[in-house]
Short mmCIF file of C-alpha atoms in Angstrom, two decimals:
data_model
loop_
_atom_site.label_atom_id
_atom_site.label_comp_id
_atom_site.label_asym_id
_atom_site.label_seq_id
_atom_site.Cartn_x
_atom_site.Cartn_y
_atom_site.Cartn_z
CA MET K 123 -1.69 17.88 -15.64
CA SER K 124 -0.17 16.52 -18.81
CA THR K 125 -0.39 12.76 -19.09
CA GLY K 126 1.60 12.13 -22.23
CA PRO K 127 3.82 13.63 -24.88
CA ALA K 128 2.48 16.16 -27.32
CA GLY K 129 1.19 14.82 -30.64
CA PRO K 130 -1.84 13.06 -32.06
CA ALA K 131 -4.18 11.76 -29.39
CA ARG K 132 -3.85 8.03 -28.75
CA PRO K 133 -6.89 6.03 -27.70
CA LEU K 134 -6.91 4.56 -24.24
CA SER K 135 -6.10 0.89 -24.39
CA SER K 136 -8.65 -1.73 -23.56
CA PRO K 137 -7.78 -4.66 -21.31
CA GLN K 138 -7.25 -7.93 -23.14
CA VAL K 139 -9.53 -10.81 -22.35
CA VAL K 140 -7.59 -13.44 -20.43
CA LYS K 141 -8.82 -16.80 -19.22
CA ASP K 142 -10.12 -16.57 -15.67
CA PRO K 143 -7.96 -18.68 -13.30
CA PRO K 144 -9.87 -21.50 -11.59
CA GLY K 145 -8.80 -20.87 -7.97
CA GLY K 146 -8.93 -23.97 -5.77
CA ARG K 147 -6.70 -25.47 -3.10
CA ARG K 148 -3.46 -25.09 -5.01
CA ALA K 149 -4.23 -21.43 -5.57
CA VAL K 150 -4.78 -20.96 -1.85
CA ALA K 151 -1.50 -22.74 -1.05
CA VAL K 152 0.58 -20.68 -3.48
CA TRP K 153 -1.11 -17.42 -2.48
CA SER K 154 -0.52 -18.25 1.20
CA ILE K 155 3.24 -18.47 0.60
CA GLY K 156 3.25 -14.98 -0.90
CA VAL K 157 1.07 -13.62 1.88
CA ALA K 158 3.40 -15.13 4.49
CA VAL K 159 6.27 -13.13 2.99
CA TYR K 160 4.14 -9.98 3.14
CA PHE K 161 3.19 -10.82 6.75
CA VAL K 162 6.84 -10.89 7.81
CA ALA K 163 7.57 -7.70 5.85
CA VAL K 164 4.83 -5.87 7.78
CA ILE K 165 6.22 -7.11 11.10
CA PHE K 166 9.58 -5.62 10.17
CA ARG K 167 8.04 -2.43 8.76
CA THR K 168 5.97 -1.70 11.88
CA SER K 169 8.52 -2.85 14.45
CA LEU K 170 9.70 0.73 14.91
CA GLY K 171 6.15 1.77 15.86
CA VAL K 172 6.44 -0.05 19.20
CA ALA K 173 10.11 0.88 19.65
CA GLY K 174 10.03 4.61 18.87
CA LEU K 175 10.81 5.76 22.40
CA ASP K 176 13.47 3.03 22.78
CA ALA K 177 15.06 4.09 19.47
CA ALA K 178 15.19 7.73 20.63
CA ASP K 179 17.04 6.64 23.78
CA ARG K 180 19.36 4.20 21.98
CA PHE K 181 20.49 6.64 19.29
CA HIS K 182 20.09 9.85 21.36
CA VAL K 183 17.87 11.67 18.83
CA ASN K 184 14.96 14.14 18.99
CA ALA K 185 11.50 13.89 17.42
CA SER K 186 12.57 15.10 13.97
CA ALA K 187 15.49 12.66 13.80
CA LEU K 188 13.26 9.86 15.09
CA SER K 189 10.70 10.55 12.35
CA ALA K 190 13.54 10.28 9.81
CA PHE K 191 13.65 6.50 10.43
CA SER K 192 10.11 5.98 9.21
CA LEU K 193 10.39 8.81 6.69
CA LEU K 194 13.41 7.31 4.94
CA GLN K 195 11.92 3.82 5.03
CA LEU K 196 8.69 5.08 3.45
CA LEU K 197 10.55 7.32 1.00
CA VAL K 198 12.34 4.25 -0.32
CA TYR K 199 9.09 2.27 -0.25
CA ALA K 200 7.12 4.89 -2.16
CA GLY K 201 9.93 5.55 -4.62
CA MET K 202 10.18 1.83 -5.38
CA GLN K 203 6.50 1.29 -6.16
CA ILE K 204 6.60 2.02 -9.89
CA PRO K 205 9.97 0.25 -10.43
CA VAL K 206 8.63 -2.75 -8.50
CA GLY K 207 5.44 -2.77 -10.56
CA LEU K 208 7.54 -2.78 -13.72
CA MET K 209 9.71 -5.57 -12.31
CA VAL K 210 6.66 -7.69 -11.49
CA ASP K 211 5.25 -7.18 -14.99
CA ARG K 212 8.61 -7.98 -16.57
CA LEU K 213 10.23 -10.61 -14.32
CA GLY K 214 7.29 -12.25 -12.59
CA THR K 215 6.19 -12.52 -8.98
CA LYS K 216 8.57 -15.17 -7.66
CA LYS K 217 11.81 -13.39 -8.57
CA VAL K 218 10.64 -10.06 -7.14
CA LEU K 219 9.31 -11.60 -3.90
CA THR K 220 12.55 -13.54 -3.38
CA LEU K 221 14.67 -10.43 -3.79
CA GLY K 222 12.36 -8.53 -1.46
CA ALA K 223 12.60 -11.17 1.28
CA VAL K 224 16.40 -11.15 1.13
CA LEU K 225 16.55 -7.36 1.36
CA PHE K 226 14.07 -6.83 4.19
CA THR K 227 15.66 -9.61 6.24
CA ALA K 228 19.10 -8.03 5.82
CA GLY K 229 17.62 -4.65 6.75
CA GLN K 230 16.01 -5.93 9.96
CA LEU K 231 19.23 -7.65 11.02
CA GLY K 232 21.23 -4.54 10.20
CA PHE K 233 18.89 -2.40 12.28
CA ALA K 234 19.37 -4.76 15.22
CA LEU K 235 23.17 -4.52 15.08
CA SER K 236 23.62 -0.87 14.07
CA PRO K 237 25.89 0.96 16.52
CA SER K 238 25.04 4.44 15.23
CA TYR K 239 22.13 6.52 14.00
CA GLY K 240 23.53 6.71 10.45
CA MET K 241 23.93 2.95 10.10
CA ALA K 242 20.45 2.41 11.52
CA LEU K 243 19.04 4.78 8.90
CA ALA K 244 20.77 2.81 6.14
CA ALA K 245 19.32 -0.44 7.53
CA ARG K 246 15.79 0.97 7.52
CA ALA K 247 16.25 2.11 3.93
CA LEU K 248 17.29 -1.43 2.94
CA LEU K 249 14.29 -2.80 4.80
CA GLY K 250 12.00 -0.37 2.99
CA CYS K 251 13.40 -1.47 -0.37
CA GLY K 252 12.64 -5.13 0.33
CA ASP K 253 9.27 -4.35 1.87
CA ALA K 254 8.29 -2.43 -1.27
CA MET K 255 8.52 -5.62 -3.32
CA THR K 256 5.99 -7.62 -1.33
CA PHE K 257 2.49 -6.19 -1.51
CA ILE K 258 2.28 -5.59 -5.27
CA SER K 259 3.59 -9.12 -5.79
CA VAL K 260 0.87 -10.52 -3.53
CA LEU K 261 -1.81 -8.55 -5.40
CA ARG K 262 -0.44 -10.03 -8.62
CA LEU K 263 -0.65 -13.56 -7.20
CA GLY K 264 -4.30 -12.94 -6.30
CA THR K 265 -5.23 -11.84 -9.82
CA ARG K 266 -3.24 -14.67 -11.46
CA TRP K 267 -4.49 -17.54 -9.30
CA PHE K 268 -8.13 -16.59 -8.52
CA PRO K 269 -11.16 -15.59 -10.64
CA ALA K 270 -11.59 -11.85 -11.25
CA ARG K 271 -14.79 -11.67 -9.19
CA ARG K 272 -12.76 -12.63 -6.11
CA ALA K 273 -10.05 -9.99 -6.63
CA PRO K 274 -11.48 -7.41 -4.17
CA LEU K 275 -11.83 -10.05 -1.45
CA MET K 276 -8.33 -11.46 -2.02
CA ALA K 277 -6.86 -7.95 -1.85
CA GLN K 278 -8.67 -7.28 1.44
CA LEU K 279 -7.53 -10.65 2.81
CA ALA K 280 -3.94 -9.76 1.94
CA GLY K 281 -4.35 -6.44 3.76
CA LEU K 282 -5.85 -8.30 6.72
CA VAL K 283 -2.84 -10.61 6.94
CA GLY K 284 -0.59 -7.56 6.79
CA MET K 285 -2.43 -6.06 9.74
CA ALA K 286 -1.94 -9.34 11.57
CA GLY K 287 1.78 -8.69 11.14
CA ASN K 288 1.23 -5.30 12.74
CA LEU K 289 -0.53 -7.08 15.60
CA VAL K 290 2.49 -9.32 16.11
CA SER K 291 4.68 -6.23 16.39
CA THR K 292 2.42 -4.81 19.08
CA LEU K 293 1.66 -7.94 21.09
CA VAL K 294 4.89 -9.93 20.68
CA LEU K 295 7.80 -7.72 19.70
CA ALA K 296 7.02 -4.94 22.19
CA PRO K 297 7.16 -7.13 25.33
CA VAL K 298 10.15 -9.08 23.95
CA LEU K 299 11.98 -5.81 23.32
CA HIS K 300 11.38 -4.63 26.86
CA GLY K 301 12.25 -8.05 28.26
CA VAL K 302 15.45 -9.08 26.46
CA GLY K 303 16.71 -5.81 24.96
CA TRP K 304 17.22 -4.24 21.55
CA VAL K 305 19.69 -6.56 19.81
CA PRO K 306 18.15 -9.93 20.77
CA ALA K 307 14.62 -8.72 19.94
CA PHE K 308 15.37 -7.32 16.48
CA ALA K 309 17.98 -9.90 15.50
CA GLY K 310 15.71 -12.72 16.64
CA SER K 311 12.81 -11.36 14.59
CA ALA K 312 15.01 -11.37 11.47
CA VAL K 313 14.96 -15.19 11.56
CA ALA K 314 11.35 -15.04 10.36
CA GLY K 315 12.62 -13.70 7.04
CA LEU K 316 14.71 -16.81 6.52
CA VAL K 317 11.79 -19.05 7.47
CA VAL K 318 9.49 -17.70 4.73
CA LEU K 319 12.26 -17.63 2.15
CA VAL K 320 12.48 -21.45 2.00
CA PRO K 321 8.91 -22.26 0.78
CA LEU K 322 9.03 -19.16 -1.43
CA VAL K 323 12.02 -20.49 -3.36
CA LEU K 324 10.83 -24.10 -3.44
CA PHE K 325 7.09 -23.94 -4.09
CA LEU K 326 5.82 -20.55 -5.30
CA ARG K 327 4.74 -20.27 -8.95
CA ASP K 328 3.73 -17.11 -10.80
CA HIS K 329 0.49 -18.53 -12.26
CA PRO K 330 -1.31 -21.84 -12.89
CA GLU K 331 -0.26 -23.88 -15.90
CA GLY K 332 -1.99 -22.51 -18.99
CA TYR K 333 -3.15 -19.28 -17.35
CA GLY K 334 -0.17 -17.04 -17.98
CA PRO K 335 -0.43 -13.48 -19.28
CA PRO K 336 -0.55 -12.87 -23.03
CA ALA K 337 2.85 -13.15 -24.67
CA ARG K 338 4.46 -9.78 -25.30
CA PRO K 339 6.20 -9.63 -28.69
CA ARG K 340 9.83 -8.67 -28.47
CA GLU K 341 9.69 -6.14 -31.25
CA ARG K 342 7.13 -4.05 -29.41
CA ASP K 343 9.79 -3.21 -26.84
CA ARG K 344 11.59 -0.91 -29.25
CA GLU K 345 9.92 2.27 -30.43
CA PRO K 346 11.39 5.26 -32.25
CA GLY K 347 13.19 7.50 -29.80
CA ASP K 348 12.80 5.08 -26.88
CA GLY K 349 16.51 4.51 -26.48
CA GLY K 350 16.28 0.72 -26.40
CA ALA K 351 13.94 -2.15 -25.63
CA SER K 352 13.91 -1.68 -21.87
CA GLY K 353 13.36 2.05 -22.19
CA GLY K 354 10.41 1.46 -24.52
CA PHE K 355 8.83 -1.04 -22.13
CA VAL K 356 9.20 1.23 -19.09
CA ARG K 357 7.93 4.32 -20.83
CA ARG K 358 4.97 2.52 -22.36
CA GLN K 359 3.93 0.81 -19.15
CA ILE K 360 4.02 3.98 -17.07
CA THR K 361 2.45 6.24 -19.71
CA GLU K 362 -0.39 3.89 -20.58
CA SER K 363 -1.13 3.12 -16.91
CA TRP K 364 -1.15 6.80 -15.94
CA ARG K 365 -3.31 7.73 -18.92
CA GLU K 366 -6.15 5.67 -17.47
CA PRO K 367 -8.26 7.86 -15.13
CA GLY K 368 -9.00 4.75 -13.04
CA THR K 369 -5.31 4.46 -12.17
CA ARG K 370 -5.15 8.09 -11.07
CA LEU K 371 -8.37 7.80 -9.08
CA GLY K 372 -6.99 4.70 -7.39
CA LEU K 373 -3.84 6.59 -6.40
CA TRP K 374 -5.81 9.44 -4.81
CA VAL K 375 -8.20 7.10 -2.99
CA HIS K 376 -5.18 5.29 -1.56
CA PHE K 377 -3.48 8.61 -0.74
CA THR K 378 -6.47 9.99 1.15
CA THR K 379 -7.59 6.95 3.12
CA GLN K 380 -4.47 5.11 4.25
CA PHE K 381 -2.16 7.61 5.92
CA PRO K 382 -4.01 8.56 9.18
CA ALA K 383 -3.74 5.02 10.51
CA MET K 384 -0.24 4.45 9.11
CA VAL K 385 1.14 7.56 10.83
CA PHE K 386 -0.48 6.45 14.08
CA LEU K 387 0.78 2.87 13.92
CA LEU K 388 4.21 3.37 12.37
CA LEU K 389 5.53 6.03 14.73
CA TRP K 390 3.44 8.75 16.36
CA GLY K 391 0.61 6.79 18.01
CA MET K 392 2.63 5.56 20.98
CA PRO K 393 4.28 8.95 21.78
CA PHE K 394 0.93 10.74 21.37
CA LEU K 395 -0.90 8.39 23.72
CA VAL K 396 1.90 8.31 26.32
CA GLU K 397 3.18 11.89 26.26
CA ALA K 398 0.10 13.88 25.25
CA GLN K 399 -2.67 11.71 26.71
CA GLY K 400 -0.84 10.53 29.83
CA LEU K 401 -1.46 6.81 29.29
CA SER K 402 0.86 4.02 30.33
CA ARG K 403 2.77 2.15 27.65
CA THR K 404 0.65 -0.91 28.31
CA THR K 405 -2.61 0.97 27.81
CA ALA K 406 -1.23 2.76 24.75
CA GLY K 407 -0.15 -0.58 23.30
CA GLY K 408 -3.66 -1.89 23.84
CA LEU K 409 -5.09 1.00 21.85
CA LEU K 410 -2.64 0.38 19.01
CA THR K 411 -3.77 -3.23 19.07
CA LEU K 412 -7.36 -2.05 18.85
CA VAL K 413 -6.56 -0.20 15.59
CA VAL K 414 -5.18 -3.41 14.13
CA ALA K 415 -8.07 -5.55 15.40
CA SER K 416 -10.59 -3.09 13.96
CA ASN K 417 -8.76 -3.18 10.64
CA MET K 418 -8.85 -6.96 10.53
CA ALA K 419 -12.52 -7.16 11.46
CA LEU K 420 -13.62 -4.53 8.95
CA GLY K 421 -11.37 -5.66 6.08
CA LEU K 422 -13.60 -8.61 5.26
CA VAL K 423 -16.70 -6.42 5.45
CA TYR K 424 -15.24 -3.90 2.99
CA GLY K 425 -14.07 -6.70 0.69
CA GLN K 426 -17.51 -8.34 0.59
CA LEU K 427 -19.30 -5.02 0.02
CA VAL K 428 -17.02 -3.99 -2.84
CA GLY K 429 -17.02 -7.47 -4.40
CA ARG K 430 -20.83 -7.59 -4.46
CA ARG K 431 -21.55 -3.95 -5.22
CA GLN K 432 -19.04 -1.88 -7.18
CA SER K 433 -21.13 1.26 -6.63
CA ALA K 434 -20.19 1.09 -2.93
CA ARG K 435 -16.54 1.93 -3.61
CA LEU K 436 -16.65 5.73 -3.54
CA PRO K 437 -19.20 6.04 -0.70
CA LEU K 438 -17.07 3.72 1.44
CA ALA K 439 -13.85 5.60 0.67
CA LEU K 440 -15.26 9.11 1.18
CA GLY K 441 -17.26 8.02 4.22
CA THR K 442 -14.09 6.65 5.81
CA VAL K 443 -12.25 9.93 5.20
CA GLY K 444 -15.09 11.98 6.70
CA LEU K 445 -15.40 9.77 9.77
CA THR K 446 -11.65 9.76 10.36
CA ALA K 447 -11.44 13.55 10.14
CA THR K 448 -14.40 13.93 12.53
CA LEU K 449 -12.87 11.69 15.20
CA TRP K 450 -9.41 13.28 14.94
CA ALA K 451 -10.99 16.72 15.29
CA ALA K 452 -12.99 15.59 18.33
CA VAL K 453 -9.85 14.29 20.07
CA LEU K 454 -7.64 17.26 19.24
CA VAL K 455 -10.13 20.02 20.19
CA HIS K 456 -11.45 18.29 23.30
CA PRO K 457 -11.21 20.73 26.24
CA GLY K 458 -8.60 19.88 28.80
CA ASP K 459 -5.22 18.24 28.48
CA GLN K 460 -6.48 14.73 27.81
CA ALA K 461 -9.36 13.23 25.84
CA PRO K 462 -11.61 10.72 27.65
CA MET K 463 -10.84 7.05 27.14
CA TRP K 464 -14.11 6.37 25.30
CA LEU K 465 -13.16 8.97 22.70
CA LEU K 466 -9.66 7.53 22.23
CA VAL K 467 -11.15 4.04 21.87
CA THR K 468 -13.60 5.33 19.24
CA LEU K 469 -10.75 7.05 17.37
CA CYS K 470 -8.76 3.81 17.28
CA VAL K 471 -11.74 1.81 16.04
CA VAL K 472 -12.32 4.35 13.24
CA LEU K 473 -8.62 4.39 12.33
CA GLY K 474 -9.02 0.67 11.73
CA THR K 475 -11.20 1.48 8.70
CA CYS K 476 -8.36 3.30 6.92
CA GLY K 477 -6.57 0.17 5.73
CA PRO K 478 -9.65 -1.52 4.19
CA ALA K 479 -10.70 1.78 2.58
CA SER K 480 -7.26 2.22 1.00
CA MET K 481 -7.62 -1.15 -0.73
CA ILE K 482 -10.53 0.30 -2.70
CA GLY K 483 -7.95 2.27 -4.69
CA PHE K 484 -6.79 -0.97 -6.32
CA ASP K 485 -10.39 -1.74 -7.28
CA PHE K 486 -10.38 1.38 -9.45
CA ALA K 487 -6.96 0.70 -11.02
CA ARG K 488 -7.51 -3.01 -11.67
CA PRO K 489 -10.39 -2.90 -14.19
CA ALA K 490 -8.79 0.05 -16.00
CA ASN K 491 -5.65 -1.87 -17.00
CA PRO K 492 -4.94 -5.12 -18.89
CA ALA K 493 -3.28 -8.11 -17.24
CA GLU K 494 0.22 -7.28 -18.49
CA ARG K 495 0.03 -3.82 -16.88
CA GLN K 496 -1.43 -4.77 -13.50
CA GLY K 497 1.88 -4.57 -11.63
CA THR K 498 2.67 -1.08 -12.90
CA ALA K 499 -0.85 0.22 -12.21
CA SER K 500 -0.80 -1.28 -8.71
CA GLY K 501 2.58 0.34 -8.06
CA ILE K 502 1.26 3.76 -9.04
CA THR K 503 -1.79 3.29 -6.82
CA ASN K 504 0.17 1.97 -3.85
CA MET K 505 2.52 4.93 -3.99
CA GLY K 506 -0.30 7.31 -3.02
CA GLY K 507 -0.85 6.33 0.59
CA PHE K 508 2.83 6.05 1.35
CA VAL K 509 3.60 9.50 -0.06
CA ALA K 510 0.87 10.90 2.21
CA THR K 511 2.19 8.92 5.18
CA MET K 512 5.75 10.05 4.56
CA THR K 513 4.69 13.70 4.29
CA THR K 514 2.68 13.53 7.51
CA LEU K 515 5.39 11.71 9.47
CA LEU K 516 7.87 14.46 8.63
CA ALA K 517 5.41 17.30 9.23
CA VAL K 518 4.39 15.97 12.64
CA GLY K 519 8.03 15.58 13.75
CA VAL K 520 8.97 19.08 12.58
CA LEU K 521 5.91 20.68 14.17
CA LEU K 522 6.48 18.86 17.47
CA ASP K 523 10.01 20.25 17.67
CA ALA K 524 8.87 23.73 16.58
CA THR K 525 5.96 23.96 19.04
CA GLY K 526 7.43 22.26 22.10
CA ASP K 527 5.57 18.96 21.61
CA ASN K 528 2.15 20.46 20.87
CA TYR K 529 0.39 17.43 19.40
CA ARG K 530 -2.77 19.37 18.59
CA ILE K 531 -0.90 21.56 16.13
CA ALA K 532 1.28 18.74 14.82
CA PHE K 533 -1.61 16.40 14.01
CA SER K 534 -3.54 19.15 12.21
CA THR K 535 -1.49 18.06 9.17
CA VAL K 536 -3.97 15.19 8.77
CA PHE K 537 -6.78 17.53 7.76
CA ALA K 538 -4.74 19.34 5.10
CA LEU K 539 -3.80 16.13 3.29
CA GLU K 540 -7.31 14.70 3.54
CA ALA K 541 -8.73 17.88 2.00
CA LEU K 542 -6.24 17.68 -0.88
CA GLY K 543 -7.08 14.04 -1.55
CA VAL K 544 -10.86 14.54 -1.48
CA THR K 545 -10.68 17.37 -4.05
CA ARG K 546 -8.71 15.14 -6.43
CA ILE K 547 -11.10 12.21 -5.96
CA LEU K 548 -14.10 14.38 -6.74
CA ARG K 549 -12.42 15.74 -9.88
CA LEU K 550 -11.49 12.30 -11.24
CA ARG K 551 -14.49 10.18 -10.31
CA GLY K 552 -16.68 11.10 -13.30
CA ARG K 553 -14.03 10.34 -15.92
CA ALA K 554 -12.87 7.17 -14.20
CA LEU K 555 -16.35 5.68 -13.82
CA ALA K 556 -17.32 6.60 -17.40
CA ARG K 557 -14.16 4.94 -18.71
CA GLU K 558 -14.84 1.85 -16.60
CA ARG K 559 -18.37 1.53 -17.99
CA GLU K 560 -16.92 1.86 -21.49
CA LEU K 561 -14.43 -0.96 -20.90
CA ARG K 562 -17.08 -3.25 -19.40
CA ALA K 563 -19.64 -2.65 -22.14
CA PRO K 564 -20.01 -5.70 -24.43
CA ALA K 565 -18.67 -5.25 -27.94
CA PRO K 566 -21.44 -4.68 -30.53
CA ALA K 567 -22.32 -7.75 -32.57
CA LYS K 568 -21.27 -7.72 -36.21
CA THR K 569 -24.41 -7.93 -38.39
CA GLY K 570 -22.98 -7.10 -41.81
CA PRO K 571 -19.84 -6.32 -43.72
CA ALA K 572 -17.39 -4.04 -42.01
CA ALA K 573 -17.59 -0.40 -42.97
CA PRO K 574 -14.66 0.99 -44.91
CA ALA K 575 -12.01 2.64 -42.79
CA PRO K 576 -12.38 6.45 -42.68
CA GLU K 577 -9.89 8.50 -44.59
CA PRO K 578 -7.25 10.10 -42.40
CA ALA K 579 -7.99 13.69 -41.43
CA PRO K 580 -5.81 16.29 -43.12
CA ALA K 581 -2.92 17.50 -41.03
#
């Protein structure tokens, strides 16, 4: 795959050395405001996962049309990742998070009040747009307010808080929805967006005083043929981020690890457990909760392992993929109509590892890119898992309609995407790790006069 325009080869850029932020109580307070916004965004994002069957009844749609809700939301989310990364690098965290909170709150309220399927789709798209602005911003806060050695742990903690939002959807929104009805449940939940918007506007800061990113000279924005300053900035950020093999490896790690759990939690877990496995909604909800609880418990373990031992990244990611595929295969090929409860419980516990494993993708992209490109690189990485999730959501819905609700055939999509992702990871790992060692190697000490610059090679 071509990674840049034709012409003389350009060296990969090396990250600039930036003062390590001190962390401390103020850092925790500011980071907590950003994470609270992300927490609410995840509640809104996953609210459809516990309301899928209710949404089908309310809007009178089949499985394919139902999957379009999550598909469109994730299509917007994935499509916004690179633009959001560029916005974070250009405008700063606070402005992007504020806009995101306004948009996802409006989307959740619109979904509550939508009288038709079309308007509900538009509301979910708006929600997805706002949601897309949260996680990359929170990652940026972590790298700007805490020392670099704590970055893997802060990223896992952010993911853990996001899963707590998923838990709220399962444990709180589901019973409220069945108790008070569609409009009060979804409209009432939208108030949470307004609650987090107040401290965000009043107290959040992009970075500690004196620890901002290196100033970017204005004149660098304009390059020959760029079509303007903004065009030069966008092209340069994307091209230089993508040129780094660590960014591409991060994308494929995120692609391969995240989507099995996302598909299960966002939409198809509840119908699969109720319709294919014959469980009650209460029992199915408990299993969805188990996925979230497993994610939260294992997130800290993954964060500590990666923070202390960088060599654990690939074994953890590939091990998670292999274990997930094994458990899905065991459930789907189990003889009889229904898998035993112990096997379903084991599947849900293993699905809980997908979220922490997907965060490892950012630990490949982060050291490969300088501070002023972290938002763009994170956006590229984060796009991976959501593209895989979106593809699987659509494929499962289409296959369910085509096969008369045969979940065994529909969920076989998981294996195809995991196989694709693993092949790309194995192809990129050597280049990415070699480049990372190169960037981390100390610069050679100067012991004498500099050698004369070599003459340019003849054209």
